[in-house]
Amino acid sequence: VQFHWSYGNEVSEMNMYELLVLAVGLSMDAFAVAICKGLAIRTVSLKHAAWVGLWFGGFQMLMPLLGFLLAHSFAQAIASFDHWIAFLLLAVIGGNMIREALSAEEEEVSGDLSARAMLLLAIATSIDALAAGISLVAGVSLPLFVDGHFNFSSIWVAISLIGLTTFLFSALGVKLGNRFGARHGKKAELTGGVILILLGLKILLEHLDIL
């Protein structure tokens, strides 16, 4: 399945694997927090894991959509430099994740699973996804169907994959945190940051015909 990324009159392609890489990178923040959440809960059940996954996955779907719709309104105005926007946003998001991963400060998360507590955490871990949604305007389109055919490059496909990936990683993170502790959270953030920076660089280099 190919995603056609258009820059002005030029077209690049992004396959499903590359979109999955983006989804994994964006999910690492939520994964790290979910590990800490699991550490703070004495006994973790499947219901706990699914609850955390739904909150984080749901907001990781909502935020990119909001970012995309905002940027889509100005798509014509930014068409000549949207690839630079994509690169800079992904680089900033990735760089911030790496900085947090290398920080000596330990992230403290309570075991509170109330809707209010989860709402605040879900928003906090999905702010980066809002910026990533703005970067997606460089390559995905809005309609789910085009000329009667399913449009695999639709934003709805992209956010569904991001949301599902985050749900799975978050649910897994709660279980891992409860069983093994929080030592994997920093590694997850570091990996996610590197992934997003490399993906942003790939988008830029493809547009500049270097790749």
Backbone as a ProteinNet text record, in pm:
[ID]
protein_1_A
[PRIMARY]
VQFHWSYGNEVSEMNMYELLVLAVGLSMDAFAVAICKGLAIRTVSLKHAAWVGLWFGGFQMLMPLLGFLLAHSFAQAIASFDHWIAFLLLAVIGGNMIREALSAEEEEVSGDLSARAMLLLAIATSIDALAAGISLVAGVSLPLFVDGHFNFSSIWVAISLIGLTTFLFSALGVKLGNRFGARHGKKAELTGGVILILLGLKILLEHLDIL
[TERTIARY]
84.9	0	88.5	69.8	153.1	75	137.8	82.2	152.1	73.8	132.8	144.1	268.6	297.4	327.1	241.6	259.4	317.2	415.1	475.2	466.3	366.2	346.3	308.9	392.6	367	444.2	524.7	604.4	532.2	561.4	496.6	600.9	592.7	675.6	582.2	636.4	552.1	595.6	497	523.2	441	506.1	431.8	377.9	299.8	235.4	337.6	448.3	553.7	605.5	627.9	679.1	576.8	449.3	346.3	340.8	362.5	366.9	484.3	597.9	714.1	678.6	605.6	560.7	470.5	378.2	285.3	359.2	459.5	538.2	613.4	674.8	748	659.6	539.7	447.8	395	388.9	331.6	428.7	556.5	656.3	640	592.1	566.5	460.5	350.5	242	289.1	372	425.7	506.8	591.7	675.4	590.4	487.5	400.2	318.7	275.7	198.7	282.2	411.4	500.7	502.8	514.8	514.1	379.2	272	138.7	127.2	178.1	175.2	256.9	366.4	452.4	380.7	290.5	222.2	97.4	55.3	-64	-20.3	-78.9	-35.2	-66.4	-190.2	-230.2	-294.5	-232.8	-282.1	-365	-485.7	-572.2	-579.6	-639.1	-658.6	-745.4	-841.5	-928.5	-847.5	-753.2	-666.4	-586.1	-526.3	-443.4	-525.3	-645.2	-732.1	-779	-808.6	-853.8	-746.7	-625.2	-514.1	-491.7	-496.3	-477.3	-582.1	-706.1	-814.3	-798.4	-758.8	-738.7	-624.2	-510	-394	-414.3	-465.9	-489.3	-594	-700.1	-805.9	-755.7	-676.5	-624.9	-515.1	-442.3	-342.3	-408.9	-536.9	-613.7	-670.2	-722.8	-789.6	-693.8	-580.3	-488.5	-430.3	-382.9	-333.7	-442.3	-565.2	-676.1	-699	-697.3	-715.6	-602.3	-479.1	-365.2	-375.3	-414.9	-428.3	-536.5	-652.8	-763.3	-725.5	-649.8	-604.2	-510.9	-412.6	-315.9	-379.9	-478.1	-543.1	-613.7	-661.1	-729.3	-635.2	-504.4	-404.2	-311.4	-359.7	-274.4	-217.2	-298.4	-251.2	-142.4	-157.3	-61.6	73.8	75.3	201.1	256.1	193.6	232.6	379.8	436.6	574.6	678.4	637.4	735.9	681.7	576.6	518.7	615.8	709.2	807.3	902	932.8	1016.7	940	809.1	726.2	726.7	707.5	706.1	838.4	948.1	1080.6	1104.3	1075.9	1103.3	1017.6	889.4	801.7	843.5	871.5	912.1	1048.1	1137.3	1268.3	1255.7	1168.4	1148	1084.4	982.2	916.5	1016.9	1091.7	1190.1	1300.2	1349	1453.9	1408.5	1283.9	1231.1	1219.5	1179	1169.6	1307.5	1407.7	1544.5	1595.4	1567.1	1609.9	1548.6	1420.1	1353.7	1408.7	1439.7	1492.6	1629.8	1710.8	1845.9	1851	1737.1	1731	1744.1	1806.7	1825.7	1699.4	1604.3	1481.6	1393.6	1340.3	1251	1106.7	1029.8	891.2	804.9	729.9	645.4	501.1	437.6	298.8	225.7	110.8	34.6	-43.5	-97.3	-175.4	-321.7	-357.6	-496.5	-542.8	-649.6	-703.4	-838.1	-871.1	-997.1	-997	-1116.2	-1128.7	-1053.6	-1059.3	-991.7	-840.1	-785.6	-640.8	-596.3	-673.5	-637.3	-651.5	-749.2	-767.3	-644.6	-595.3	-478.2	-355.6	-335.5	-220.9	-235.6	-357.6	-380.7	-352.7	-394	-367	-217.1	-152.1	-8.6	73.2	35.5	114.1	76.2	-28	-70.2	-48.3	9.1	37	130.6	230.7	323.1	249.8	147.7	71.2	-6.7	-43.2	-110.1	-16.7	108.5	207.1	235.4	239.6	262.9	149.3	27.2	-87.5	-73.2	-14.4	11.5	110.3	210.8	310.4	251.3	145.1	85.1	16.1	-13.7	-79	10.3	140.5	233.7	212.2	135.4	128.5	-0.6	-88.7	-211.7	-329.6	-437.5	-554.7	-672	-779.4	-892.8	-992	-1034.6	-1141.5	-1101.3	-1196.8	-1172.1	-1194.6	-1277.3	-1301.9	-1280	-1210.9	-1186	-1229.3	-1322.5	-1374.7	-1425.1	-1487.6	-1544.4	-1446.4	-1319.4	-1216.6	-1169	-1134.7	-1083.9	-951.2	-939.1	-819.5	-726.7	-622.4	-530.8	-445.6	-440.3	-363.2	-451.1	-566.6	-655.7	-604.9	-631.5	-594.2	-663.9	-782.4	-855.9	-781.7	-715.9	-634.3	-512.7	-450.9	-331	-358.5	-465	-492	-540.2	-607.7	-651.6	-530.9	-431.2	-309.9	-233.5	-226.3	-158.4	-230.4	-363.6	-441.6	-430.5	-439.4	-431	-292.3	-189.7	-52.5	-31.2	-80.7	-66.2	-144.5	-263.3	-343.5	-266.7	-210.8	-139.2	-14.7	64	184.7	151.1	44.7	7.2	-41.2	-126	-175.6	-60	31.9	149.4	238.1	250.2	333.6	286.8	156	101.7	142.9	130.8	167.6	318.2	398.1	543.3	589.6	532	568.5	537.7	421.9	382.3	472.8	523.5	602.7	752.5	803.7	949.2	1000.3	910.9	957.4	969.2	1019.4	1016.2	1142.4	1234.5	1362.7	1351.9	1241.5	1227.3	1168.6	1113	1047.7	1141.8	1260.8	1358.6	1404.8	1427.8	1469.9	1362.9	1236.5	1125.4	1120.8	1135.3	1133.3	1250.7	1367.7	1486.6	1468.5	1418.4	1395.1	1292.2	1183.4	1079.1	1130.6	1213	1268.7	1356.3	1442	1529	1445.9	1342.2	1255.3	1191.8	1137.7	1068.5	1164.8	1283.3	1381.8	1422.2	1448.3	1487.8	1375.8	1252.3	1139.4	1124	1137.8	1131	1241	1362	1475.3	1449.6	1387.3	1356.5	1259.8	1156.3	1058.6	1127.7	1216.4	1286.6	1379.3	1459.6	1555.3	1487.9	1371.4	1296.3	1249.3	1201.7	1155.8	1270.5	1387.3	1505.1	1574.6	1512	1563.6	1703.1	1729.2	1856.1	1841.4	1717.9	1689.2	1610.7
-118.6	0	123.6	210.4	329.8	454.9	541.8	672.5	775.5	851.1	948.8	1082.6	1121.7	1248	1352.7	1452.9	1551.8	1680.7	1732.9	1861.7	1950.6	2037.4	2118	2028.3	2028.4	1944	1813.5	1796	1676	1575.6	1448.2	1345.7	1250.1	1223.2	1122.7	1015.6	904.2	796.6	751.4	719.4	666.1	540	429	303.8	282.9	177.5	150.7	126.6	66.5	40.7	172.4	271.2	401.3	473.6	459.7	520.4	452.1	320.7	246.5	293.3	323.3	375.1	507.1	593.3	719.9	694.4	599.7	567.3	516.8	431.7	379.5	492.4	580.5	693.5	781.3	811	896.4	827.7	696	623.1	606.7	636.5	609.6	695.9	817.5	902.5	839.1	798	733.9	602.2	530.2	402.5	423.2	525.7	554.5	590.5	673.1	711.9	591.9	507.2	387.9	294	284.2	202.6	256.2	387.5	449.7	429	435.7	412.7	270.3	173.4	34.5	12.1	86.1	75.5	123	221.3	281.9	204.2	106	27.2	-105.2	-140.2	-260.3	-386.3	-400.6	-518.3	-472.4	-504.6	-460.7	-571.6	-536.9	-631.1	-593.6	-679.5	-651.4	-526.8	-508.4	-390.7	-263.1	-265.4	-149	-115.2	-217.3	-197.2	-141.6	-197.2	-150.6	-7.5	26.5	161.4	265.9	238.4	329.6	336.5	222	218.7	298.2	290.1	363.6	514.4	558.4	701.9	754.8	687.9	734.7	716.6	601.4	576.7	669.1	696.1	785	925.8	977.7	1113.7	1119.9	1008.7	1006.6	999.7	964.6	973.8	1115.1	1170.7	1300.4	1413.2	1417.5	1530.6	1542.7	1434.2	1448.5	1493.1	1447.6	1489.4	1639.4	1691.5	1835.4	1914	1864.3	1931.4	1929.6	1815.5	1802.8	1896.4	1897.6	1982.4	2129.6	2167.4	2305.9	2340.7	2254	2280.6	2266.1	2174.6	2151.8	2277.3	2358.3	2483.4	2580	2563	2652.4	2577	2462.2	2374.2	2444.3	2522	2589.2	2691.7	2758	2863.3	2806	2682.2	2625.4	2515	2496.1	2383.7	2387.7	2507.9	2518.4	2488.1	2489	2462	2366.9	2288.3	2198.3	2088.2	2051.4	1949.4	1998.7	2129.5	2187.3	2189.8	2217.2	2214.8	2075.1	1973.9	1835.1	1799.9	1836	1804.8	1874.1	2004.2	2080.6	2033.8	2008	1964.3	1827.7	1733.9	1600.6	1605.3	1693.6	1707.4	1765.2	1864.5	1925.2	1825	1753.6	1653.1	1546.2	1495.2	1391.3	1439.8	1561.6	1617.8	1635.1	1677.3	1694.3	1560.2	1456	1322.5	1271.3	1296.2	1253.8	1329.2	1460.3	1540.9	1488.1	1456.4	1404.7	1267.4	1185.6	1051.7	1057.8	1157	1170	1249.7	1307.4	1385	1292.4	1343	1264.5	1263.1	1349.7	1358.7	1236.8	1180.2	1066	1115.6	1061.1	1102.4	1030.6	1109.2	1050.3	1051	934.3	919.9	842.9	895.5	826.5	710.7	626.4	511.4	544.6	671.7	714.7	689	611	580.2	647.5	749.4	821.1	893	925.5	993	1126.2	1197.3	1327.4	1310.6	1214.2	1190.8	1144.5	1055.2	1001.8	1108.2	1196.8	1303.8	1392.9	1432.2	1519.7	1451.3	1324.3	1250.6	1229.6	1200.5	1175.9	1301.6	1416	1542.5	1569.2	1549.4	1578	1492.1	1366.1	1275.7	1284.8	1361.1	1369.2	1507.1	1600.4	1733.1	1721.4	1633.9	1614	1561.6	1480.5	1425.2	1534.3	1640.7	1754.1	1817.5	1838.6	1894.8	1798.1	1668.6	1569.5	1570.1	1594.7	1603.1	1718.3	1829.1	1942.4	1900.7	1822.6	1778.9	1683.1	1610.9	1514	1579.3	1709.3	1776.3	1774.9	1751	1743.6	1618.3	1522	1399.4	1321.2	1335.6	1257.4	1348.3	1287.6	1365.3	1335.1	1410	1398.4	1288	1275.2	1178.6	1034.5	956.4	814.6	733.9	789.4	725.8	827.7	786.5	871.5	796.4	853.3	790.5	649.4	630.7	500.8	399.4	438.1	346.8	391.9	292.8	323.6	395.6	506.8	589.9	556.7	478.3	437.3	552.9	662.4	778.1	880.8	835.8	924.3	947.6	1065	1095.9	1001.4	951	860.2	727.6	682.1	561.2	588.1	704.2	739.8	748.6	820.5	837.2	707.5	623.5	494.1	407.6	410.2	332.7	388.3	520.7	584.2	550.5	560.1	531.5	386.7	294.3	152.1	116	171.5	145	195.7	316.1	373.4	293.5	248.5	166.5	40.8	-27.8	-152.6	-129	-26.4	3	48.2	126.8	176.9	63.6	-22.2	-135.8	-226.9	-248.5	-330.3	-262.3	-129.5	-53.9	-66.6	-64.8	-79.6	-214.4	-320	-454.1	-464	-408.4	-414.4	-335.7	-218.2	-136.1	-205.7	-270.9	-340.6	-461	-522	-644	-616.1	-525.1	-508.2	-374.4	-280	-150.2	-50.1	69.6	182	197.1	101.8	122.7	125.6	73.5	71.8	201.8	286.9	408.6	504	525.7	617.1	565.9	435.2	376.4	393.9	382.3	397.5	539.1	637.9	778.2	808.7	757.1	780.5	721.3	598.4	532.6	607.8	648.6	722.4	853.6	924.1	1050.5	1033	931.6	904.3	868.9	786.8	746.5	868.2	959.6	1075.7	1169.6	1188.9	1274.5	1214.1	1084.7	1018.3	1021.9	1006.2	1011.3	1150.9	1253.6	1391	1420	1368.6	1386.9	1317.3	1200.6	1126.6	1205.7	1263.4	1343	1459.8	1528.9	1644.3	1603.3	1498.7	1455.1	1403.5	1338.6	1292.9	1409.9	1514.6	1632.4	1702.3	1702.3	1766.6	1675.4	1557.2	1461.2	1407.7	1401.7	1346.6	1196.7	1152.6	1009.6	961
0	0	0	-94.6	-106	-68.9	6	39.7	-48.2	-124.1	-215.8	-145.7	-122	-55.8	-162.3	-172.9	-279.2	-223.9	-294.7	-259.3	-383.1	-384.6	-503.9	-619.5	-725.6	-840.8	-832.8	-727.5	-714.2	-625.5	-645	-566	-510.7	-381.9	-319.4	-265.5	-219.6	-172.4	-33.3	47.7	180.7	195.7	225.8	236.2	377.6	392.4	520	630.8	595.1	694.2	751.9	665.8	711.6	798.1	765.2	848.4	984.3	985.3	1111.3	1197	1131.8	1203.9	1272	1201.3	1259.2	1379.1	1363.9	1472	1595.2	1574.3	1685.5	1755.1	1676.1	1733.6	1820	1771.5	1845.8	1971.4	1969.4	2083.2	2200	2178.7	2281.5	2406.1	2390.1	2506.4	2595.5	2532.9	2606.9	2667.4	2594.5	2642.6	2770.4	2769.2	2885.9	3007.4	2987.3	3098.4	3145.9	3051.7	3088.9	3175.8	3147.2	3229.7	3373.1	3386	3518.8	3588.1	3510.7	3566.7	3620.1	3543.5	3587.5	3712.5	3724	3841.3	3967	3949.4	4063.8	4106.6	4026	4058.3	4119.6	4231.6	4302.7	4222.4	4176.1	4097.4	3967.8	3856.6	3725.6	3661.1	3619.9	3550	3402.5	3321.9	3179.9	3161.8	3251.2	3246.9	3266.7	3360.9	3383.9	3258.1	3199.2	3080.4	2964.4	2944.3	2834.9	2859.3	2983.2	3019.9	2986.2	3027.7	2997.2	2846.2	2778.4	2633.8	2558.9	2603.7	2537.7	2552.1	2668.6	2689.3	2603	2611.9	2536.4	2386.2	2344.9	2203.1	2143.9	2221.5	2173.4	2147.5	2239.5	2222.3	2116.6	2097.2	1990.3	1853.2	1848.2	1724	1706.2	1814.6	1807.3	1775.3	1842.4	1826.8	1684.5	1620.9	1483.7	1387.4	1412.6	1327.1	1338.2	1461.3	1480.8	1414.2	1430.1	1367.4	1215.4	1161.1	1016.2	962.8	1028.3	981.7	987.2	1089.9	1100.9	985.7	961.9	854.8	717.1	705.7	577.1	527.2	620.5	583.5	513.2	537.7	478.1	383.4	332.4	252.4	129.2	60.3	-60.4	-29.1	83.5	119.7	158.8	212	261.1	171.4	54.4	-32.7	-72.9	-88.1	-136.2	-28	98.6	205	310.9	276.2	375.6	418.8	328.9	363.6	473.7	472.5	577.8	710.7	703.4	824.1	884.5	798.9	844.8	911.9	847.5	901.4	1035.4	1041.4	1162.8	1279.6	1253.8	1361.4	1415.3	1325.2	1369.1	1439.6	1391.3	1455	1595.4	1612.2	1743.7	1839.9	1791.2	1875.3	1917	1818.4	1847.1	1939.1	1915.4	1999.4	2143.5	2161.5	2296.6	2368.5	2294.6	2354.5	2396.1	2311.9	2344.2	2467.1	2472.2	2586.9	2716.5	2712.3	2831.6	2870.3	2768.9	2796.1	2861.9	2822.1	2876.3	3006.4	3044.4	3167.8	3288.6	3391.4	3513.9	3599.6	3565.9	3644.2	3619	3724.3	3713.8	3706.4	3610.9	3594.5	3697.4	3774.2	3877.8	3831.7	3832.7	3791.3	3899.3	3943.4	4047.1	3987.6	4075.1	4029.7	4008.5	4013.4	3995.9	3852.6	3836.3	3703.6	3679.8	3758.4	3739.1	3604.7	3555.6	3426.6	3425.9	3536.6	3544.7	3533.7	3606.3	3603.3	3465.6	3404.9	3273.8	3164.7	3179.4	3081.2	3076.1	3191.6	3197.1	3136.5	3169	3114.1	2964.2	2919	2776.3	2694.5	2746.4	2677.3	2675	2789	2800.2	2704.6	2689.9	2604.6	2456.6	2424.3	2284.1	2221.3	2295.7	2239.8	2119.7	2130.4	2018.9	1896	1918.8	1807	1733.6	1805.1	1740.9	1637.6	1678	1585.5	1470.4	1500.3	1395.5	1294.6	1341.5	1251.6	1154	1200.6	1110.9	1003.2	1041.4	943.1	840.5	877.2	785	666.3	676.8	563.8	441.1	461.7	349.1	266	316.1	240.1	235.9	334	330.5	299.1	250.2	210.7	303	288.3	379.2	342.6	216.3	184.2	211.3	260.3	282.7	155.2	66.1	-63	-174.5	-280.6	-396.7	-521.8	-596.8	-719.2	-692.8	-577.9	-545.6	-490.6	-476.6	-426.9	-288.7	-206.2	-71.8	-82.8	-11.3	-16.9	100.1	72.8	178.1	229.1	155.7	200.6	271.8	320.8	395.1	536.2	589.2	726.8	824.3	784.5	872.3	889.6	784.1	793.5	882.8	862.4	938.1	1087.4	1126.3	1269	1333.2	1254.5	1307.8	1342	1254.9	1279.9	1399.8	1409.1	1522.8	1653.2	1651.3	1770.8	1814.9	1719.5	1751.7	1805.9	1742.1	1787.6	1929	1956.1	2090.1	2193.3	2155.1	2246.1	2287	2188.6	2215.5	2301.9	2265.9	2343.3	2485.1	2499.8	2632.4	2721.9	2666.6	2744	2784.4	2690	2719.8	2823.1	2813.2	2905.7	3049.7	3070.8	3206.4	3265	3184.3	3231	3256.9	3166.2	3182.2	3304.4	3322.1	3436.6	3567.5	3573	3693.8	3722.2	3616.7	3634	3646.8	3564.7	3557.4	3608.8	3635.3	3681.6	3567.8	3599.8	3505.4	3421.7	3428.1	3360.7	3207.9	3152.8	3007	2951.4	3037.8	2990.9	2919.9	2977.1	2917.7	2781.2	2771.6	2644.4	2537.7	2578.7	2484.2	2429.7	2518	2474.7	2382.6	2416	2334.3	2194.9	2188.9	2060.2	1977.6	2041.7	1971.6	1914.6	1991.2	1943.8	1821.7	1823.1	1707.8	1584.8	1603.5	1492.4	1425.9	1505.3	1449.3	1376.2	1429.8	1362.5	1227.7	1225	1100.1	996.9	1042.1	949.8	891.2	974.2	924.9	825.4	852.8	761.3	628.5	633.2	510.4	422.1	483.6	409.1	338.7	412.1	356.3	242.5	262.5	161.3	36.5	52	-64.8	-148.8	-83	-156.1	-228.9	-166.5	-226.6	-327.8	-355.9	-453.2	-415	-284.5	-237.6	-215.2	-180.2	-165	-285.9
[MASK]
+++++++++++++++++++++++++++++++++++++++++++++++++++++++++++++++++++++++++++++++++++++++++++++++++++++++++++++++++++++++++++++++++++++++++++++++++++++++++++++++++++++++++++++++++++++++++++++++++++++++++++++++++++

